[in-house]
Short mmCIF file of C-alpha atoms in Angstrom, two decimals:
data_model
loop_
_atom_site.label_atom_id
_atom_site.label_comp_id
_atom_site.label_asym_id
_atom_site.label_seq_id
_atom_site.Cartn_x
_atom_site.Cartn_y
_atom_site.Cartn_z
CA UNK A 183 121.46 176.13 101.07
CA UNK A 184 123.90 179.28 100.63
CA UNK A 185 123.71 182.89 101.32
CA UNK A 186 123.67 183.87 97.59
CA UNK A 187 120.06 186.07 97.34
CA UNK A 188 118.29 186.18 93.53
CA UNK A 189 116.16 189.26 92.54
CA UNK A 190 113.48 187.37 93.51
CA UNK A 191 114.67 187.50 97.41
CA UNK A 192 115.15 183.74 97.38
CA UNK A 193 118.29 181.87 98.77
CA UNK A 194 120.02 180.05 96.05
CA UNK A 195 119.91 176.19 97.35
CA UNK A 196 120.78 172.39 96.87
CA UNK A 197 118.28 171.26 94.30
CA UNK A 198 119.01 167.58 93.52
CA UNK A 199 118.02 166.40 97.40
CA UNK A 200 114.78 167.85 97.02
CA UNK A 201 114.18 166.53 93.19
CA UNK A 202 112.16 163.57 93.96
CA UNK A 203 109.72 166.10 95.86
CA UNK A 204 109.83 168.15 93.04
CA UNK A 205 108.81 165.45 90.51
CA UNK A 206 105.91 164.25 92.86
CA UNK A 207 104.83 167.76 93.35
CA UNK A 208 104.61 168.52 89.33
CA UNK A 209 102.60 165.05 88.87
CA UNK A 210 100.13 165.88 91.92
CA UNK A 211 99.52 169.09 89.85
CA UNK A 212 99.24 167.58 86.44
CA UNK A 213 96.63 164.79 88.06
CA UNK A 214 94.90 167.53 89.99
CA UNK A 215 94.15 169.62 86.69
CA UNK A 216 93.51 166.14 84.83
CA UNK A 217 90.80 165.08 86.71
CA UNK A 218 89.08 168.26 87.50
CA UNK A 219 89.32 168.81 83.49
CA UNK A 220 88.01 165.12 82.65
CA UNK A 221 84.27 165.68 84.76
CA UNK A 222 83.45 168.56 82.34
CA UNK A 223 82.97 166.50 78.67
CA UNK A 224 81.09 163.84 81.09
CA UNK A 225 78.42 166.32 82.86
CA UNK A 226 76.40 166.74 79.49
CA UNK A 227 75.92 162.60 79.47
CA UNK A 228 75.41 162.39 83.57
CA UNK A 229 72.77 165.64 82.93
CA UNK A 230 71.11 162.96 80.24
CA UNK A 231 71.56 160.00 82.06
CA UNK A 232 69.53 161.04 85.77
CA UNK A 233 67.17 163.46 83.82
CA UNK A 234 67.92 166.29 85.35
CA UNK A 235 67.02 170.19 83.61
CA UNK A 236 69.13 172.85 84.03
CA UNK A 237 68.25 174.39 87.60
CA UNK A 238 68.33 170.74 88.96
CA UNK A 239 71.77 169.76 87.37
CA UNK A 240 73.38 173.20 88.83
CA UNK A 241 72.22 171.92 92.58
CA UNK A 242 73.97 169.04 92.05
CA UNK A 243 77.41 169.98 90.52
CA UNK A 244 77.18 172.89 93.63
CA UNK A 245 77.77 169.14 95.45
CA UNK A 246 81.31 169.39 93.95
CA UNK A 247 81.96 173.09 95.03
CA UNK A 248 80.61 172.60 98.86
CA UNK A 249 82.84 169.19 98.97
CA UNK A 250 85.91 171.38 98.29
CA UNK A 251 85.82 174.13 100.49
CA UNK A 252 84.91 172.00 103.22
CA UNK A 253 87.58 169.87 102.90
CA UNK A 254 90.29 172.70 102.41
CA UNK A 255 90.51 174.07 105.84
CA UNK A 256 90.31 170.52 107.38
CA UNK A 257 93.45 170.11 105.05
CA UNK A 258 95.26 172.81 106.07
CA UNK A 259 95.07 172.09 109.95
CA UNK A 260 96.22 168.18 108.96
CA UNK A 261 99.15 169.24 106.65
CA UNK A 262 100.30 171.78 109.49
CA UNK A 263 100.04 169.05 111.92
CA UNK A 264 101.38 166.25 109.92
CA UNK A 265 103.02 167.57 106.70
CA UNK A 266 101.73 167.73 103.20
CA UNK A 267 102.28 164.35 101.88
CA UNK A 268 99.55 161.77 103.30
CA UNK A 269 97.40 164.82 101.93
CA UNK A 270 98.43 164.73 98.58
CA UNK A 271 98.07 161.03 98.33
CA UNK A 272 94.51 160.92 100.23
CA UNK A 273 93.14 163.12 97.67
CA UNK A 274 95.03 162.23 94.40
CA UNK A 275 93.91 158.94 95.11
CA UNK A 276 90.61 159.77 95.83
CA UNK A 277 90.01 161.58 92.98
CA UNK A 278 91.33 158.41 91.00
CA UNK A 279 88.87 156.37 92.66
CA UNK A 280 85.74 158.97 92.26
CA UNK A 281 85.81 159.47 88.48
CA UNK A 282 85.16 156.24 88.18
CA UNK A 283 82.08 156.14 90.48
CA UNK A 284 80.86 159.34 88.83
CA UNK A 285 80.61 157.01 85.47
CA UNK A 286 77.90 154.82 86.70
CA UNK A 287 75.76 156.34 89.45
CA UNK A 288 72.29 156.34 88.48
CA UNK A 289 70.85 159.01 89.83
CA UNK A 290 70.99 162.66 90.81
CA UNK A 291 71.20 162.16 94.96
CA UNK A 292 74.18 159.33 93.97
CA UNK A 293 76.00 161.80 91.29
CA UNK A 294 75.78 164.94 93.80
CA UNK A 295 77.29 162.34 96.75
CA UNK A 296 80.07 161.50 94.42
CA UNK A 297 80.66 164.53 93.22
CA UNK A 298 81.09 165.80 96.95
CA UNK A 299 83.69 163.46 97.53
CA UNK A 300 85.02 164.00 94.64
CA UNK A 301 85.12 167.80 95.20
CA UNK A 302 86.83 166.88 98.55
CA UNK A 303 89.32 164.99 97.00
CA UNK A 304 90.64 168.09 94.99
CA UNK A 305 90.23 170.56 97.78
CA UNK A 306 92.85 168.29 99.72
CA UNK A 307 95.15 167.42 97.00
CA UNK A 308 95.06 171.40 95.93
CA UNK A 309 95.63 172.35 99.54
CA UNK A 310 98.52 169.63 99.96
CA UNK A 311 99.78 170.01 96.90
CA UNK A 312 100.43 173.86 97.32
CA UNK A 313 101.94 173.51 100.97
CA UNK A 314 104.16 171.08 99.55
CA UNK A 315 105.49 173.12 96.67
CA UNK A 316 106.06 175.98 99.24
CA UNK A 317 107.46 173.94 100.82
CA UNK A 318 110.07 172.55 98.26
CA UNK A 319 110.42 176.43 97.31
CA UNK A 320 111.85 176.98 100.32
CA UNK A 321 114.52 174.34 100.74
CA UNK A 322 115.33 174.66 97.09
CA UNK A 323 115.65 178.75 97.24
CA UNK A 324 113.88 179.57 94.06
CA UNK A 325 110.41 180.44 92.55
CA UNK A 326 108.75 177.22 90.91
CA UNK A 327 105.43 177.27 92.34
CA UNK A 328 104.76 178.65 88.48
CA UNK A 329 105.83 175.76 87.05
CA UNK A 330 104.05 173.37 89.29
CA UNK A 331 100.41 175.58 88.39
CA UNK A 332 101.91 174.87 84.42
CA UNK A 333 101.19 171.67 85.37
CA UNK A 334 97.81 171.69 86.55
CA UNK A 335 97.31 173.79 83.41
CA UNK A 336 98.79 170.65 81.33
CA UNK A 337 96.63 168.34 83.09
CA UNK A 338 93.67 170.22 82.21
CA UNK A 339 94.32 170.43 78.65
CA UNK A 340 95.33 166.99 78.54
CA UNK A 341 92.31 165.76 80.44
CA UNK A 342 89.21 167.98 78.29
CA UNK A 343 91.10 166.80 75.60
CA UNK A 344 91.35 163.18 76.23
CA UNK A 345 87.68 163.04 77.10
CA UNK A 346 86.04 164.73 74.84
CA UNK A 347 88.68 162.90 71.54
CA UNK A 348 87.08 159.40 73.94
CA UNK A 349 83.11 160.38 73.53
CA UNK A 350 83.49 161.70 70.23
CA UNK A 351 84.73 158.18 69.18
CA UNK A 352 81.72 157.07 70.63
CA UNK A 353 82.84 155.32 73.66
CA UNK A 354 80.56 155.21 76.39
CA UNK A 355 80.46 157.69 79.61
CA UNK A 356 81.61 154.30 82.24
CA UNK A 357 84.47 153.51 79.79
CA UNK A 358 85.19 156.80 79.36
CA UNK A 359 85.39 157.86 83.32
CA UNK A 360 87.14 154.45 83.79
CA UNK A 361 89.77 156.04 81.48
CA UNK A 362 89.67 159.24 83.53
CA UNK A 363 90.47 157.42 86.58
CA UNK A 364 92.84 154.93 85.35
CA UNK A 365 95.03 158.02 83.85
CA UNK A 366 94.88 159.50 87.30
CA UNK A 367 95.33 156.78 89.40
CA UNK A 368 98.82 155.98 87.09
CA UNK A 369 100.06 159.25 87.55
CA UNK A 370 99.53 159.03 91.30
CA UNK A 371 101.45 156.01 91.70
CA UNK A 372 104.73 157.06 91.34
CA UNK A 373 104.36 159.87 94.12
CA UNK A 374 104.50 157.87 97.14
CA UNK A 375 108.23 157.95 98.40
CA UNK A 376 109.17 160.94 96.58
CA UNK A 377 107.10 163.35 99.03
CA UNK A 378 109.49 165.48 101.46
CA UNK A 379 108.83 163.94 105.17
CA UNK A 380 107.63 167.31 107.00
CA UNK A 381 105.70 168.15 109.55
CA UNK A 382 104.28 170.64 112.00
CA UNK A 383 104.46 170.90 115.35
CA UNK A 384 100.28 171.17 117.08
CA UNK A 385 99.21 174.53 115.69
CA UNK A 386 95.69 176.32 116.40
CA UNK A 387 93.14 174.06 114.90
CA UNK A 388 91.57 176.43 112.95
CA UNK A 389 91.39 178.27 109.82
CA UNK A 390 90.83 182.29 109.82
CA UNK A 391 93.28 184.26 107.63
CA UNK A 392 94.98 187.24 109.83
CA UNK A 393 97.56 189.80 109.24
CA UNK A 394 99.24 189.17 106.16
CA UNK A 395 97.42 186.19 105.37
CA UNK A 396 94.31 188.31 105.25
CA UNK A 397 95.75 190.30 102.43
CA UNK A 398 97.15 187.43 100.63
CA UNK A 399 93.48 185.68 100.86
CA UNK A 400 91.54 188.18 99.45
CA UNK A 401 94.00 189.19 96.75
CA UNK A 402 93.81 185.18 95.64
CA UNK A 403 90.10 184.82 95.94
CA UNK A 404 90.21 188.83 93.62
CA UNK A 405 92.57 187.05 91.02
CA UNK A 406 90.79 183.37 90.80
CA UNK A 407 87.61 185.96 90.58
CA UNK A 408 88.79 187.43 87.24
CA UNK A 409 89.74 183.70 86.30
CA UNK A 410 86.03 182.35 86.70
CA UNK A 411 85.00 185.62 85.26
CA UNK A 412 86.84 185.14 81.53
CA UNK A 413 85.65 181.48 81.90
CA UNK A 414 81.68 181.94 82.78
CA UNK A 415 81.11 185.68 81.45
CA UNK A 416 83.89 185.91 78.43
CA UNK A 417 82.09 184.33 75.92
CA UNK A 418 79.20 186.38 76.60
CA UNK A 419 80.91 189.91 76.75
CA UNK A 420 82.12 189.01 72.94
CA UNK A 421 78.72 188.15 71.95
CA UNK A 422 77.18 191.34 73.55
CA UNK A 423 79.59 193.72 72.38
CA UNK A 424 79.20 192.03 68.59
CA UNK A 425 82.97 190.60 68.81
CA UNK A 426 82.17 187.13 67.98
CA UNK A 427 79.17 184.79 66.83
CA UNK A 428 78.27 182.75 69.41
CA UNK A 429 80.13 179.49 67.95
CA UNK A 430 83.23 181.03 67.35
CA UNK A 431 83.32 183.20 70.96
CA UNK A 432 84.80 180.57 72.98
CA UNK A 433 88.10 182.00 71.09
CA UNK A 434 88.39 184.31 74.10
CA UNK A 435 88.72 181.60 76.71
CA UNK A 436 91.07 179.43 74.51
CA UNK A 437 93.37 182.08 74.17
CA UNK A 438 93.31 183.12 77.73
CA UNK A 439 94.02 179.76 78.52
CA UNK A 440 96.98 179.68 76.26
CA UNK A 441 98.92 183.07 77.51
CA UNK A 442 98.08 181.74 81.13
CA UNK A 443 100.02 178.06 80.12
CA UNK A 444 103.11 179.73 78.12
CA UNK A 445 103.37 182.36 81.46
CA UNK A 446 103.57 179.90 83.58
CA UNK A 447 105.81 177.55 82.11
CA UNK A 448 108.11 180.67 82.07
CA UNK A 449 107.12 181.96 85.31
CA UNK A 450 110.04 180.54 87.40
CA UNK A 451 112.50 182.69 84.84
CA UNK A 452 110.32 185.25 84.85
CA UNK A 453 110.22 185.87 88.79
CA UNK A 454 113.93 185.49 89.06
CA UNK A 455 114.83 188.03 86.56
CA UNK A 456 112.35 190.82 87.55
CA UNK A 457 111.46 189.91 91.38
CA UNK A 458 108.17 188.78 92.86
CA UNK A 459 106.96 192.59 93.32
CA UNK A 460 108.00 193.59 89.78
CA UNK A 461 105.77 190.41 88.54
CA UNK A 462 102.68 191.90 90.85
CA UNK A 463 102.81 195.56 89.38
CA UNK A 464 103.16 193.88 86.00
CA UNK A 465 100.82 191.26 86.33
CA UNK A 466 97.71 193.25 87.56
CA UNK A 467 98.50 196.40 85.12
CA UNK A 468 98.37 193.73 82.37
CA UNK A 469 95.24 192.05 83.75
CA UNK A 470 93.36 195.66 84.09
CA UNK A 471 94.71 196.71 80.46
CA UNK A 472 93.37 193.29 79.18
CA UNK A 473 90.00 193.86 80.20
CA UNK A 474 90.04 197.39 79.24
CA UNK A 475 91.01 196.19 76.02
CA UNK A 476 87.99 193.82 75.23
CA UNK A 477 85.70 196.44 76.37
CA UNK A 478 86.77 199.36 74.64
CA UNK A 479 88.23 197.98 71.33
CA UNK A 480 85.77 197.36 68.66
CA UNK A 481 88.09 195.42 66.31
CA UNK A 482 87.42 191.75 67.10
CA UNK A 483 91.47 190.35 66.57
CA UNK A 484 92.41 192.73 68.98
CA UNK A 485 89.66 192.18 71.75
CA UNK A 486 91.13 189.19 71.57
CA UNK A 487 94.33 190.55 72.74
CA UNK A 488 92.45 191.74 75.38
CA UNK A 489 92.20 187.94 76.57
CA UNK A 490 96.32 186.89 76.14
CA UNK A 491 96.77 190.30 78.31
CA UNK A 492 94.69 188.94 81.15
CA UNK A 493 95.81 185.51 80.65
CA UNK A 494 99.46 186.58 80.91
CA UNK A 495 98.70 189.01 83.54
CA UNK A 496 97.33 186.39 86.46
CA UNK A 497 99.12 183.49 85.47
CA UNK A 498 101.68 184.04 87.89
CA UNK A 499 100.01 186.17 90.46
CA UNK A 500 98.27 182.80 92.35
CA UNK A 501 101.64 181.51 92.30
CA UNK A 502 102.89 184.34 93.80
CA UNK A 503 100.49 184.45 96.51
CA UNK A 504 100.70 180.85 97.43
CA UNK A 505 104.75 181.24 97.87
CA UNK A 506 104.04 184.41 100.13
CA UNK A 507 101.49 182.41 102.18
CA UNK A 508 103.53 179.31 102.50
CA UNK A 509 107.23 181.88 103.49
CA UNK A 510 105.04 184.17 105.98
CA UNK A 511 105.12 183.50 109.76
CA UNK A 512 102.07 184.93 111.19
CA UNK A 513 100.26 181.43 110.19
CA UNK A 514 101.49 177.66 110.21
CA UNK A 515 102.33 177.14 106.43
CA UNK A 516 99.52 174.74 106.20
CA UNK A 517 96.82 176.72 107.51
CA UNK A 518 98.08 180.12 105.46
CA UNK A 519 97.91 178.31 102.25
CA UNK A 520 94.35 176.75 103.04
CA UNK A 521 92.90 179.65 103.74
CA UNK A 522 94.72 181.73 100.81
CA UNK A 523 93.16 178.04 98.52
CA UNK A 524 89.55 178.55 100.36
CA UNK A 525 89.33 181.69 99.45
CA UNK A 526 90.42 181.73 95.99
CA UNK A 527 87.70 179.06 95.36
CA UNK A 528 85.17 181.18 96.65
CA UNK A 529 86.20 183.88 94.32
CA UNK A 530 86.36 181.04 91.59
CA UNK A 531 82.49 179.98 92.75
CA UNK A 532 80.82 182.58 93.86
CA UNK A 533 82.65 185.33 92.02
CA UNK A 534 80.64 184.66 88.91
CA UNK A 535 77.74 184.85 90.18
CA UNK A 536 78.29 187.83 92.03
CA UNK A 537 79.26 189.52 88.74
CA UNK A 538 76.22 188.13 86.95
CA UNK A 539 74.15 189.77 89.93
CA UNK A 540 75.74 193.18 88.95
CA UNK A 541 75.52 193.03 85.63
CA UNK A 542 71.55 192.63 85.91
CA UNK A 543 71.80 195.24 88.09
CA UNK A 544 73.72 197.09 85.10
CA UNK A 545 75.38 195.77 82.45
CA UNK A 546 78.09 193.61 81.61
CA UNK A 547 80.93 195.85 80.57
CA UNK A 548 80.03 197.60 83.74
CA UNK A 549 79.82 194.33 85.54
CA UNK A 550 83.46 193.43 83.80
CA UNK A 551 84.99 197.19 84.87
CA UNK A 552 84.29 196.11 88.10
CA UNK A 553 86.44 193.57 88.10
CA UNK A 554 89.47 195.66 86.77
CA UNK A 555 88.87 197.83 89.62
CA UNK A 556 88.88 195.15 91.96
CA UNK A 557 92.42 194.15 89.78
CA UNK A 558 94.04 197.14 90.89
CA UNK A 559 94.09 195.82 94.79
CA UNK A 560 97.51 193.76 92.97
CA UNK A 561 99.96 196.22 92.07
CA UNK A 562 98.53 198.53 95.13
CA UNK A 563 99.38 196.05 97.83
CA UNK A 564 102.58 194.37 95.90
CA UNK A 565 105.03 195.69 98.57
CA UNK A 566 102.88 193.77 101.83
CA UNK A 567 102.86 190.53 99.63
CA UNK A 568 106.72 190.59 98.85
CA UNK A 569 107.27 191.58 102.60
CA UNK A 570 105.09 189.02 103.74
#
């Protein structure tokens, strides 16, 4: 690696030593975001299949949720102690082998104990996955964590999509999660042997986010908040404010979706030329002006704006955050990142609810300006994160 410094405040480096990492890294991602994306078309059949209602389906995916953020600290202490890799492969694998399972159990105690693996599964591989890529980030001397997240976004498109094009052919739920897994499982295979060989020394075997870690935590479980807010409350904002009948307003989503794949595939460019700070102050101003646009304009083409202005906004900001956890050196890289990871699911999981718990309390517009206001936390703290 030489001397030469980007805008970014990266080292330009060697990158074909580290390009079998690299690949690896991109296919954890894209099998990560595959399989999460694959349960989703299946839960309606599983709901039908154990006879579960409503209230007694939600206990059991919370089975998937509880698996992960278990498992993500325990991950973090491992990969500081032992590297990344056997990480990535325990839980790639093991979400290869759940989905699967998750086809034929029988019954709601079997489905929630498979889905708790299977939730631990993708808390390790996401923890791994993301050490690793810092990791690779900083041997190679440029931003990519972006592109690896692309990937996950990939995955996920390609996975909903796969499933639901397999049940709508009428093809039933075990062939269909046999597909699931056998897509995964091939695109874990090549990984093995392409994973960098790194390791820690015996770090503090715990997780608790201090100093600059602290910041970078809540700012990631703030941004993954506004995620699971557009996903579980978006649809819903459009109906209320008369923007959308309800079949057509899952528009928002899919186009906050889109912006957030075509940022991030660009991302790597994108923090190069401007610098990671520049990409903060950007990124939340767009995110707080996207939400302000869906709940002031009354025009329903440009509410939906309002959604590509988020969904470019936070694209890169996780990626961001997960760079600045895995450079800092008040934490072992492994444990920063887990608890930066634990954290953003708990915005992603709890976040929602929280919101849905204020807007009872109010409304949700005012439920939804909360959540810009929480936004502004970005650009405000943008100089720690870039120093961290």
């Amino acid at each position: 690696m030489t001397a030469e410094t980007t805008a970014s405040g990266y080292s330009a480096g060697d990158y074909s030593a580290t390009a079998p990492a690299r690949l690896a890294t991109r296919l954890a991602f894209f099998a990560a975001g595959f399989a999460m994306a694959s349960c989703a078309p299946l839960f309606p059949f599983i709901k039908e299949r154990i006879g579960a209602d409503e209230g007694q389906f939600g206990l059991v995916l919370l089975c998937l949720g509880f698996g992960s953020i278990i498992a993500m600290p325990v991950t973090g202490v491992l990969a500081a102690r032992r590297g990344a890799g056997p990480m990535v492969l325990l839980g790639g694998f093991g979400l290869a082998l759940m989905l699967p399972l998750l086809g034929v159990a029988w019954s709601a105690p079997l489905v929630g104990a498979v889905l708790f693996v299977f939730g631990a599964s993708l808390g390790t591989i996401d923890v791994a996955m993301n050490v690793h890529g810092a990791e690779i980030e900083g041997r190679e001397g440029r931003p990519i964590m972006s592109n690896f997240h692309a990937m996950f976004s990939i995955g996920g498109f390609f996975g909903a999509g796969l499933m639901t094009l397999v049940l709508s052919l009428g093809v039933s739920v075990v062939v269909a999660a046999l597909i699931a897994g056998a897509v995964t499982l091939a695109t874990m295979l090549p990984i093995p042997g392409r994973l960098l060989r790194a390791g820690g020394g015996e770090p503090e075997p715990y997780v608790v986010p201090r100093g600059i870690v602290l910041l970078l935590a809540l700012l990631a479980g703030i941004t993954f908040l506004v995620e699971g807010a557009v996903l579980d409350w978006g649809a819903l904002l459009m109906i209320e404010r008369d923007l959308a009948e309800p079949r057509v307003a899952g528009m928002g989503y899919i186009a906050f979706s889109a912006a957030m794949l075509v940022a991030r595939l660009t991302g790597g460019w994108l923090i190069s030329t401007l610098g990671e700070f520049r990409v903060l102050i950007l990124g939340g101003l767009a995110t707080m002006a996207g939400v302000a646009t869906i709940l002031l304009v009354p025009w329903p083409a440009v509410a939906l704006s309002g959604f590509v202005l988020i969904g470019l906004g936070a694209a890169n900001l996780v990626p961001i955050l997960f760079s600045a956890a895995g450079r800092q050196k008040v934490m072992p890289a492994g444990l920063a990142v887990a608890s930066v990871t634990t954290t953003g699911y708990a915005g992603v999981l709890m976040g929602p609810a929280l919101l849905g718990f204020a807007a009872d309390m109010t409304s949700l517009p005012v439920a939804f300006w909360l959540v810009a206001v929480l936004m502004a936390a970005v650009p405000l703290t943008a100089r720690f994160v870039v120093r961290a």
